PDB file of C-alpha atoms in Angstrom:
ATOM      1  CA  MET A   1       0.063   0.013  -0.104  1.00 50.00           C
ATOM      2  CA  LYS A   2       1.458   3.361  -1.120  1.00 52.00           C
ATOM      3  CA  THR A   3       1.807   5.964   1.639  1.00 53.00           C
ATOM      4  CA  LYS A   4       0.820   9.775   0.846  1.00 53.00           C
ATOM      5  CA  PRO A   5       3.868  11.851   0.351  1.00 58.00           C
ATOM      6  CA  ASP A   6       4.669  14.075   3.418  1.00 72.00           C
ATOM      7  CA  TYR A   7       3.992  17.658   2.468  1.00 63.00           C
ATOM      8  CA  GLN A   8       6.500  19.102   4.447  1.00 71.00           C
ATOM      9  CA  GLN A   9       9.045  16.787   2.987  1.00 68.00           C
ATOM     10  CA  ALA A  10       8.021  17.467  -0.407  1.00 63.00           C
ATOM     11  CA  LYS A  11       8.155  21.156   0.164  1.00 64.00           C
ATOM     12  CA  GLN A  12      11.763  20.795   1.524  1.00 67.00           C
ATOM     13  CA  GLN A  13      12.706  18.832  -1.596  1.00 65.00           C
ATOM     14  CA  LEU A  14      11.329  21.384  -3.693  1.00 60.00           C
ATOM     15  CA  SER A  15      13.182  24.191  -1.921  1.00 65.00           C
ATOM     16  CA  ASP A  16      16.351  22.345  -2.057  1.00 64.00           C
ATOM     17  CA  THR A  17      16.122  21.523  -5.693  1.00 68.00           C
ATOM     18  CA  ASN A  18      15.312  25.154  -6.587  1.00 64.00           C
ATOM     19  CA  ARG A  19      18.446  26.389  -4.361  1.00 66.00           C
ATOM     20  CA  ARG A  20      20.585  23.884  -6.375  1.00 67.00           C
ATOM     21  CA  ILE A  21      19.248  25.535  -9.650  1.00 65.00           C
ATOM     22  CA  ALA A  22      19.701  28.985  -8.289  1.00 64.00           C
ATOM     23  CA  GLU A  23      23.364  28.056  -7.389  1.00 63.00           C
ATOM     24  CA  ALA A  24      24.029  26.466 -10.734  1.00 64.00           C
ATOM     25  CA  LYS A  25      22.820  29.734 -12.301  1.00 62.00           C
ATOM     26  CA  LEU A  26      24.877  31.728 -10.081  1.00 61.00           C
ATOM     27  CA  LEU A  27      28.117  29.783 -10.946  1.00 61.00           C
ATOM     28  CA  SER A  28      27.359  30.138 -14.616  1.00 60.00           C
ATOM     29  CA  LEU A  29      27.147  34.044 -14.457  1.00 60.00           C
ATOM     30  CA  ARG A  30      30.152  34.277 -12.217  1.00 60.00           C
ATOM     31  CA  MET A  31      32.222  32.424 -14.623  1.00 57.00           C
ATOM     32  CA  GLN A  32      31.248  34.789 -17.383  1.00 60.00           C
ATOM     33  CA  MET A  33      34.082  37.405 -18.463  1.00 56.00           C
ATOM     34  CA  ASN A  34      33.631  40.305 -20.807  1.00 56.00           C
ATOM     35  CA  PRO A  35      35.316  38.995 -23.878  1.00 62.00           C
ATOM     36  CA  HIS A  36      35.774  42.673 -25.058  1.00 60.00           C
ATOM     37  CA  PHE A  37      38.040  43.083 -21.901  1.00 65.00           C
ATOM     38  CA  VAL A  38      40.159  40.061 -22.978  1.00 72.00           C
ATOM     39  CA  PHE A  39      40.353  41.041 -26.458  1.00 72.00           C
ATOM     40  CA  ASN A  40      41.289  44.437 -25.611  1.00 69.00           C
ATOM     41  CA  SER A  41      44.003  43.472 -23.205  1.00 74.00           C
ATOM     42  CA  LEU A  42      45.541  40.941 -25.805  1.00 77.00           C
ATOM     43  CA  ASN A  43      45.344  43.783 -28.312  1.00 77.00           C
ATOM     44  CA  ALA A  44      47.145  46.328 -26.230  1.00 76.00           C
ATOM     45  CA  ILE A  45      49.944  43.786 -25.662  1.00 78.00           C
ATOM     46  CA  ASN A  46      50.247  43.080 -29.273  1.00 79.00           C
ATOM     47  CA  ASN A  47      50.446  46.997 -30.025  1.00 78.00           C
ATOM     48  CA  PHE A  48      53.344  47.184 -27.458  1.00 79.00           C
ATOM     49  CA  VAL A  49      55.192  44.559 -29.362  1.00 79.00           C
ATOM     50  CA  LEU A  50      54.602  45.987 -32.710  1.00 80.00           C
ATOM     51  CA  GLN A  51      55.827  49.383 -31.562  1.00 81.00           C
ATOM     52  CA  ASN A  52      59.039  47.700 -30.187  1.00 80.00           C
ATOM     53  CA  ASP A  53      57.957  48.655 -26.523  1.00 81.00           C
ATOM     54  CA  SER A  54      59.031  45.459 -25.039  1.00 81.00           C
ATOM     55  CA  GLU A  55      59.285  46.986 -21.559  1.00 84.00           C
ATOM     56  CA  GLN A  56      55.484  48.034 -21.647  1.00 82.00           C
ATOM     57  CA  ALA A  57      54.335  44.836 -23.393  1.00 82.00           C
ATOM     58  CA  SER A  58      56.228  42.761 -20.622  1.00 85.00           C
ATOM     59  CA  ARG A  59      54.875  44.800 -17.816  1.00 85.00           C
ATOM     60  CA  TYR A  60      51.127  44.675 -19.370  1.00 84.00           C
ATOM     61  CA  LEU A  61      51.337  40.786 -19.779  1.00 86.00           C
ATOM     62  CA  THR A  62      52.578  40.437 -16.229  1.00 88.00           C
ATOM     63  CA  VAL A  63      49.719  42.387 -14.744  1.00 86.00           C
ATOM     64  CA  PHE A  64      47.220  40.730 -17.189  1.00 85.00           C
ATOM     65  CA  ALA A  65      48.387  37.143 -16.125  1.00 86.00           C
ATOM     66  CA  THR A  66      48.126  38.105 -12.416  1.00 87.00           C
ATOM     67  CA  LEU A  67      44.542  39.437 -13.051  1.00 84.00           C
ATOM     68  CA  MET A  68      43.739  36.160 -14.493  1.00 83.00           C
ATOM     69  CA  ARG A  69      45.065  34.119 -11.892  1.00 86.00           C
ATOM     70  CA  GLN A  70      43.222  36.467  -9.332  1.00 85.00           C
ATOM     71  CA  ILE A  71      39.905  35.875 -11.349  1.00 80.00           C
ATOM     72  CA  LEU A  72      40.270  32.062 -11.592  1.00 79.00           C
ATOM     73  CA  ALA A  73      41.015  31.967  -7.839  1.00 83.00           C
ATOM     74  CA  ASN A  74      38.115  34.304  -6.772  1.00 79.00           C
ATOM     75  CA  THR A  75      35.423  32.753  -8.979  1.00 75.00           C
ATOM     76  CA  GLN A  76      35.785  29.365  -7.449  1.00 79.00           C
ATOM     77  CA  THR A  77      33.650  30.401  -4.570  1.00 82.00           C
ATOM     78  CA  ASP A  78      30.351  32.335  -4.150  1.00 82.00           C
ATOM     79  CA  TRP A  79      32.151  34.963  -1.786  1.00 90.00           C
ATOM     80  CA  VAL A  80      35.566  36.331  -1.277  1.00 91.00           C
ATOM     81  CA  SER A  81      37.249  38.852   1.198  1.00 94.00           C
ATOM     82  CA  LEU A  82      36.793  42.414   0.009  1.00 95.00           C
ATOM     83  CA  HIS A  83      40.569  42.563   0.349  1.00 95.00           C
ATOM     84  CA  ASP A  84      40.885  39.875  -2.269  1.00 93.00           C
ATOM     85  CA  GLU A  85      38.294  41.502  -4.525  1.00 91.00           C
ATOM     86  CA  LEU A  86      39.975  44.904  -4.233  1.00 94.00           C
ATOM     87  CA  ILE A  87      43.423  43.345  -5.275  1.00 92.00           C
ATOM     88  CA  ALA A  88      41.988  41.939  -8.517  1.00 88.00           C
ATOM     89  CA  LEU A  89      40.027  45.143  -9.029  1.00 91.00           C
ATOM     90  CA  ARG A  90      43.436  47.325  -8.663  1.00 92.00           C
ATOM     91  CA  SER A  91      44.841  44.883 -11.309  1.00 90.00           C
ATOM     92  CA  TYR A  92      42.086  45.517 -13.637  1.00 89.00           C
ATOM     93  CA  ILE A  93      42.357  49.220 -13.157  1.00 91.00           C
ATOM     94  CA  GLU A  94      46.100  49.185 -13.613  1.00 90.00           C
ATOM     95  CA  LEU A  95      45.699  47.478 -16.888  1.00 87.00           C
ATOM     96  CA  GLU A  96      43.239  49.982 -18.092  1.00 87.00           C
ATOM     97  CA  GLN A  97      45.853  52.774 -17.141  1.00 89.00           C
ATOM     98  CA  LEU A  98      48.555  51.089 -18.830  1.00 85.00           C
ATOM     99  CA  ARG A  99      46.385  50.649 -22.049  1.00 82.00           C
ATOM    100  CA  CYS A 100      45.353  54.362 -22.122  1.00 83.00           C
ATOM    101  CA  ASP A 101      48.663  55.775 -21.088  1.00 81.00           C
ATOM    102  CA  GLY A 102      47.737  56.915 -17.465  1.00 81.00           C
ATOM    103  CA  HIS A 103      44.800  59.179 -18.854  1.00 85.00           C
ATOM    104  CA  PHE A 104      42.973  58.889 -15.669  1.00 92.00           C
ATOM    105  CA  ASP A 105      43.854  58.816 -11.878  1.00 93.00           C
ATOM    106  CA  VAL A 106      42.352  56.469  -9.317  1.00 95.00           C
ATOM    107  CA  ASP A 107      41.564  56.745  -5.707  1.00 96.00           C
ATOM    108  CA  VAL A 108      40.544  53.883  -3.531  1.00 95.00           C
ATOM    109  CA  GLN A 109      39.281  54.613   0.067  1.00 95.00           C
ATOM    110  CA  ILE A 110      38.452  51.978   2.716  1.00 95.00           C
ATOM    111  CA  ASP A 111      36.685  53.016   5.838  1.00 94.00           C
ATOM    112  CA  ALA A 112      38.664  52.330   9.120  1.00 91.00           C
ATOM    113  CA  ALA A 113      35.586  50.824  10.586  1.00 88.00           C
ATOM    114  CA  LEU A 114      35.529  48.197   7.785  1.00 92.00           C
ATOM    115  CA  ASN A 115      37.678  45.070   8.073  1.00 93.00           C
ATOM    116  CA  ALA A 116      38.520  44.242   4.529  1.00 94.00           C
ATOM    117  CA  TYR A 117      39.954  40.717   5.399  1.00 94.00           C
ATOM    118  CA  THR A 118      36.541  39.641   7.171  1.00 94.00           C
ATOM    119  CA  VAL A 119      33.960  41.348   4.913  1.00 94.00           C
ATOM    120  CA  GLN A 120      32.655  39.148   2.334  1.00 93.00           C
ATOM    121  CA  VAL A 121      31.510  40.229  -1.216  1.00 93.00           C
ATOM    122  CA  PRO A 122      30.418  38.403  -4.183  1.00 88.00           C
ATOM    123  CA  PRO A 123      33.523  38.224  -6.702  1.00 86.00           C
ATOM    124  CA  LEU A 124      33.859  40.411  -9.642  1.00 82.00           C
ATOM    125  CA  LEU A 125      30.563  41.884  -9.004  1.00 84.00           C
ATOM    126  CA  ILE A 126      31.491  45.682  -9.425  1.00 88.00           C
ATOM    127  CA  GLN A 127      34.249  45.278 -12.037  1.00 86.00           C
ATOM    128  CA  PRO A 128      31.681  45.749 -14.933  1.00 85.00           C
ATOM    129  CA  TYR A 129      30.434  48.968 -13.318  1.00 90.00           C
ATOM    130  CA  VAL A 130      34.133  50.222 -13.075  1.00 91.00           C
ATOM    131  CA  GLU A 131      34.621  49.185 -16.635  1.00 87.00           C
ATOM    132  CA  ASN A 132      31.744  51.221 -17.769  1.00 87.00           C
ATOM    133  CA  ALA A 133      33.048  54.192 -15.616  1.00 91.00           C
ATOM    134  CA  ILE A 134      36.424  54.109 -17.279  1.00 90.00           C
ATOM    135  CA  ARG A 135      35.535  53.194 -20.778  1.00 85.00           C
ATOM    136  CA  ARG A 136      32.307  55.193 -21.188  1.00 86.00           C
ATOM    137  CA  GLY A 137      32.883  58.113 -18.568  1.00 88.00           C
ATOM    138  CA  LEU A 138      36.550  58.928 -18.388  1.00 90.00           C
ATOM    139  CA  LEU A 139      38.329  57.885 -21.603  1.00 83.00           C
ATOM    140  CA  PRO A 140      36.004  60.197 -23.935  1.00 83.00           C
ATOM    141  CA  GLN A 141      36.783  63.076 -21.707  1.00 77.00           C
ATOM    142  CA  LEU A 142      39.590  65.015 -23.295  1.00 66.00           C
ATOM    143  CA  ASN A 143      39.678  67.995 -20.799  1.00 72.00           C
ATOM    144  CA  GLY A 144      40.054  68.463 -17.035  1.00 79.00           C
ATOM    145  CA  HIS A 145      41.595  66.024 -14.910  1.00 88.00           C
ATOM    146  CA  PRO A 146      39.626  62.273 -15.360  1.00 92.00           C
ATOM    147  CA  GLN A 147      39.436  60.639 -11.805  1.00 93.00           C
ATOM    148  CA  LEU A 148      37.815  57.535 -10.599  1.00 95.00           C
ATOM    149  CA  LYS A 149      37.068  57.325  -7.038  1.00 96.00           C
ATOM    150  CA  ILE A 150      36.091  54.048  -5.138  1.00 97.00           C
ATOM    151  CA  ASN A 151      34.935  54.277  -1.595  1.00 97.00           C
ATOM    152  CA  CYS A 152      34.208  51.194   0.520  1.00 96.00           C
ATOM    153  CA  LYS A 153      32.514  52.088   3.949  1.00 95.00           C
ATOM    154  CA  ARG A 154      30.304  50.323   6.593  1.00 91.00           C
ATOM    155  CA  ALA A 155      27.063  51.922   7.851  1.00 84.00           C
ATOM    156  CA  GLY A 156      25.515  49.858  10.727  1.00 86.00           C
ATOM    157  CA  ASN A 157      24.999  46.319   9.356  1.00 90.00           C
ATOM    158  CA  GLN A 158      25.566  47.217   5.780  1.00 93.00           C
ATOM    159  CA  LEU A 159      28.575  47.464   3.279  1.00 95.00           C
ATOM    160  CA  SER A 160      28.461  50.201   0.788  1.00 96.00           C
ATOM    161  CA  ILE A 161      30.823  50.549  -2.344  1.00 96.00           C
ATOM    162  CA  SER A 162      30.595  53.587  -4.510  1.00 97.00           C
ATOM    163  CA  ILE A 163      32.211  53.950  -7.758  1.00 96.00           C
ATOM    164  CA  ALA A 164      32.314  57.760  -8.789  1.00 95.00           C
ATOM    165  CA  ASP A 165      33.800  59.195 -11.912  1.00 93.00           C
ATOM    166  CA  ASN A 166      34.012  62.707 -13.213  1.00 91.00           C
ATOM    167  CA  GLY A 167      33.400  61.751 -16.814  1.00 87.00           C
ATOM    168  CA  ILE A 168      31.023  62.699 -19.514  1.00 84.00           C
ATOM    169  CA  GLY A 169      28.023  61.342 -18.038  1.00 83.00           C
ATOM    170  CA  ARG A 170      25.697  58.633 -19.133  1.00 78.00           C
ATOM    171  CA  ALA A 171      23.660  60.441 -21.420  1.00 79.00           C
ATOM    172  CA  ALA A 172      26.523  61.772 -23.593  1.00 77.00           C
ATOM    173  CA  ALA A 173      28.031  58.282 -23.365  1.00 75.00           C
ATOM    174  CA  ALA A 174      25.002  56.645 -24.528  1.00 73.00           C
ATOM    175  CA  SER A 175      24.755  58.987 -27.630  1.00 72.00           C
ATOM    176  CA  MET A 176      28.530  58.257 -28.505  1.00 68.00           C
ATOM    177  CA  HIS A 177      28.383  54.565 -28.058  1.00 59.00           C
ATOM    178  CA  ALA A 178      24.792  53.279 -28.289  1.00 57.00           C
ATOM    179  CA  ARG A 179      25.575  50.003 -29.924  1.00 51.00           C
ATOM    180  CA  SER A 180      28.495  49.231 -28.106  1.00 52.00           C
ATOM    181  CA  MET A 181      26.938  50.026 -24.830  1.00 49.00           C
ATOM    182  CA  ALA A 182      24.205  47.861 -25.512  1.00 46.00           C
ATOM    183  CA  GLU A 183      26.452  44.917 -26.277  1.00 51.00           C
ATOM    184  CA  ASN A 184      28.526  45.571 -23.030  1.00 50.00           C
ATOM    185  CA  GLN A 185      25.465  45.861 -20.896  1.00 47.00           C
ATOM    186  CA  LEU A 186      24.646  42.320 -21.872  1.00 46.00           C
ATOM    187  CA  GLN A 187      28.075  41.090 -20.932  1.00 57.00           C
ATOM    188  CA  GLY A 188      28.690  43.303 -17.861  1.00 66.00           C
ATOM    189  CA  SER A 189      26.170  45.321 -16.114  1.00 72.00           C
ATOM    190  CA  GLN A 190      23.180  43.077 -16.867  1.00 76.00           C
ATOM    191  CA  VAL A 191      25.116  39.967 -15.833  1.00 77.00           C
ATOM    192  CA  ALA A 192      25.902  41.595 -12.593  1.00 80.00           C
ATOM    193  CA  GLU A 193      22.301  42.474 -11.986  1.00 83.00           C
ATOM    194  CA  GLU A 194      21.249  38.901 -12.478  1.00 83.00           C
ATOM    195  CA  ARG A 195      23.840  37.721 -10.156  1.00 84.00           C
ATOM    196  CA  ILE A 196      22.619  40.353  -7.531  1.00 86.00           C
ATOM    197  CA  ALA A 197      19.268  38.745  -7.740  1.00 86.00           C
ATOM    198  CA  LEU A 198      20.422  35.235  -7.372  1.00 83.00           C
ATOM    199  CA  VAL A 199      22.626  36.117  -4.150  1.00 85.00           C
ATOM    200  CA  ASN A 200      19.597  37.904  -2.813  1.00 87.00           C
ATOM    201  CA  ASP A 201      17.438  34.475  -3.376  1.00 86.00           C
ATOM    202  CA  ILE A 202      20.033  32.309  -1.981  1.00 84.00           C
ATOM    203  CA  TYR A 203      21.675  34.309   0.706  1.00 86.00           C
ATOM    204  CA  GLY A 204      19.004  36.999   1.566  1.00 88.00           C
ATOM    205  CA  VAL A 205      21.711  39.736   2.007  1.00 91.00           C
ATOM    206  CA  ASP A 206      19.569  42.378   0.413  1.00 92.00           C
ATOM    207  CA  ALA A 207      22.194  43.535  -2.248  1.00 92.00           C
ATOM    208  CA  HIS A 208      21.534  46.165  -4.554  1.00 92.00           C
ATOM    209  CA  ILE A 209      22.737  48.605  -6.982  1.00 92.00           C
ATOM    210  CA  GLU A 210      21.919  52.436  -7.473  1.00 93.00           C
ATOM    211  CA  SER A 211      22.889  54.892 -10.300  1.00 92.00           C
ATOM    212  CA  LEU A 212      23.180  58.507  -9.697  1.00 93.00           C
ATOM    213  CA  ASP A 213      23.815  61.052 -12.464  1.00 91.00           C
ATOM    214  CA  LEU A 214      26.208  63.883 -11.001  1.00 91.00           C
ATOM    215  CA  VAL A 215      25.758  67.501 -11.948  1.00 89.00           C
ATOM    216  CA  THR A 216      27.593  70.712 -11.327  1.00 86.00           C
ATOM    217  CA  THR A 217      25.844  73.433  -9.543  1.00 88.00           C
ATOM    218  CA  ASP A 218      24.737  74.926 -12.618  1.00 89.00           C
ATOM    219  CA  GLY A 219      23.152  71.514 -13.750  1.00 84.00           C
ATOM    220  CA  GLN A 220      25.830  70.363 -16.141  1.00 86.00           C
ATOM    221  CA  PRO A 221      26.785  66.636 -16.310  1.00 84.00           C
ATOM    222  CA  ALA A 222      29.443  65.992 -13.868  1.00 88.00           C
ATOM    223  CA  GLY A 223      29.807  62.211 -14.118  1.00 90.00           C
ATOM    224  CA  THR A 224      28.168  59.211 -12.656  1.00 93.00           C
ATOM    225  CA  CYS A 225      28.147  57.264  -9.295  1.00 95.00           C
ATOM    226  CA  ILE A 226      27.219  53.832  -8.948  1.00 95.00           C
ATOM    227  CA  THR A 227      26.633  52.378  -5.263  1.00 96.00           C
ATOM    228  CA  PHE A 228      26.553  48.762  -4.411  1.00 95.00           C
ATOM    229  CA  THR A 229      25.078  47.958  -0.978  1.00 95.00           C
ATOM    230  CA  GLN A 230      24.521  44.592   0.998  1.00 95.00           C
ATOM    231  CA  ASN A 231      23.984  43.380   4.403  1.00 93.00           C
ATOM    232  CA  LEU A 232      27.258  42.254   6.189  1.00 89.00           C
ATOM    233  CA  LYS A 233      27.322  38.441   6.277  1.00 77.00           C
ATOM    234  CA  PRO A 234      27.444  37.125   9.883  1.00 67.00           C
TER     235      PRO A 234
END
């Protein structure tokens, strides 16, 4: 005689199955890299070689190899320390600075109340937003003093990471790079947003991204600020 399946047991099995599916999706998204970044990096190395600038080619290749190792290490898990994440992010920014001959400056600040070695974040989540700030905001800016500011701070039980640039702004960038921005959005920011949704579903850390258009006192575009926030993991 067949027994009726236990409702609570079936419900738990369904929950476990949905969690495994969500974790598989998260792994798939986490392992995606922007192919444009890899292509541009290798192309920059090739250009240095063609220019007989072996010193710059070697330096670029060394930083690129270091970043690839960091990415492979960080993407083996759903969470990494903020310290390790910032190491990979700094390597990425250094590559961009080498590629564009130091066109912009970068300033990374970590709140003294924040222990970067113990705070955990999803790996490579903010890199696409940093890439957008550099490629779409700072590099097209020919005048002034292009600068990227990254600020990590703690507010109560929340981590906040802001990425601010004083570039041309999102509206001007969209009009200049409409097609390429759409392609990059699919590979970068959109993937990051899907990962945030899955991280929230699995871990319930209330992570989200906010975008703010910066303006001068007379209402002129003054760049963009992207802010990532999440509850600190216990």
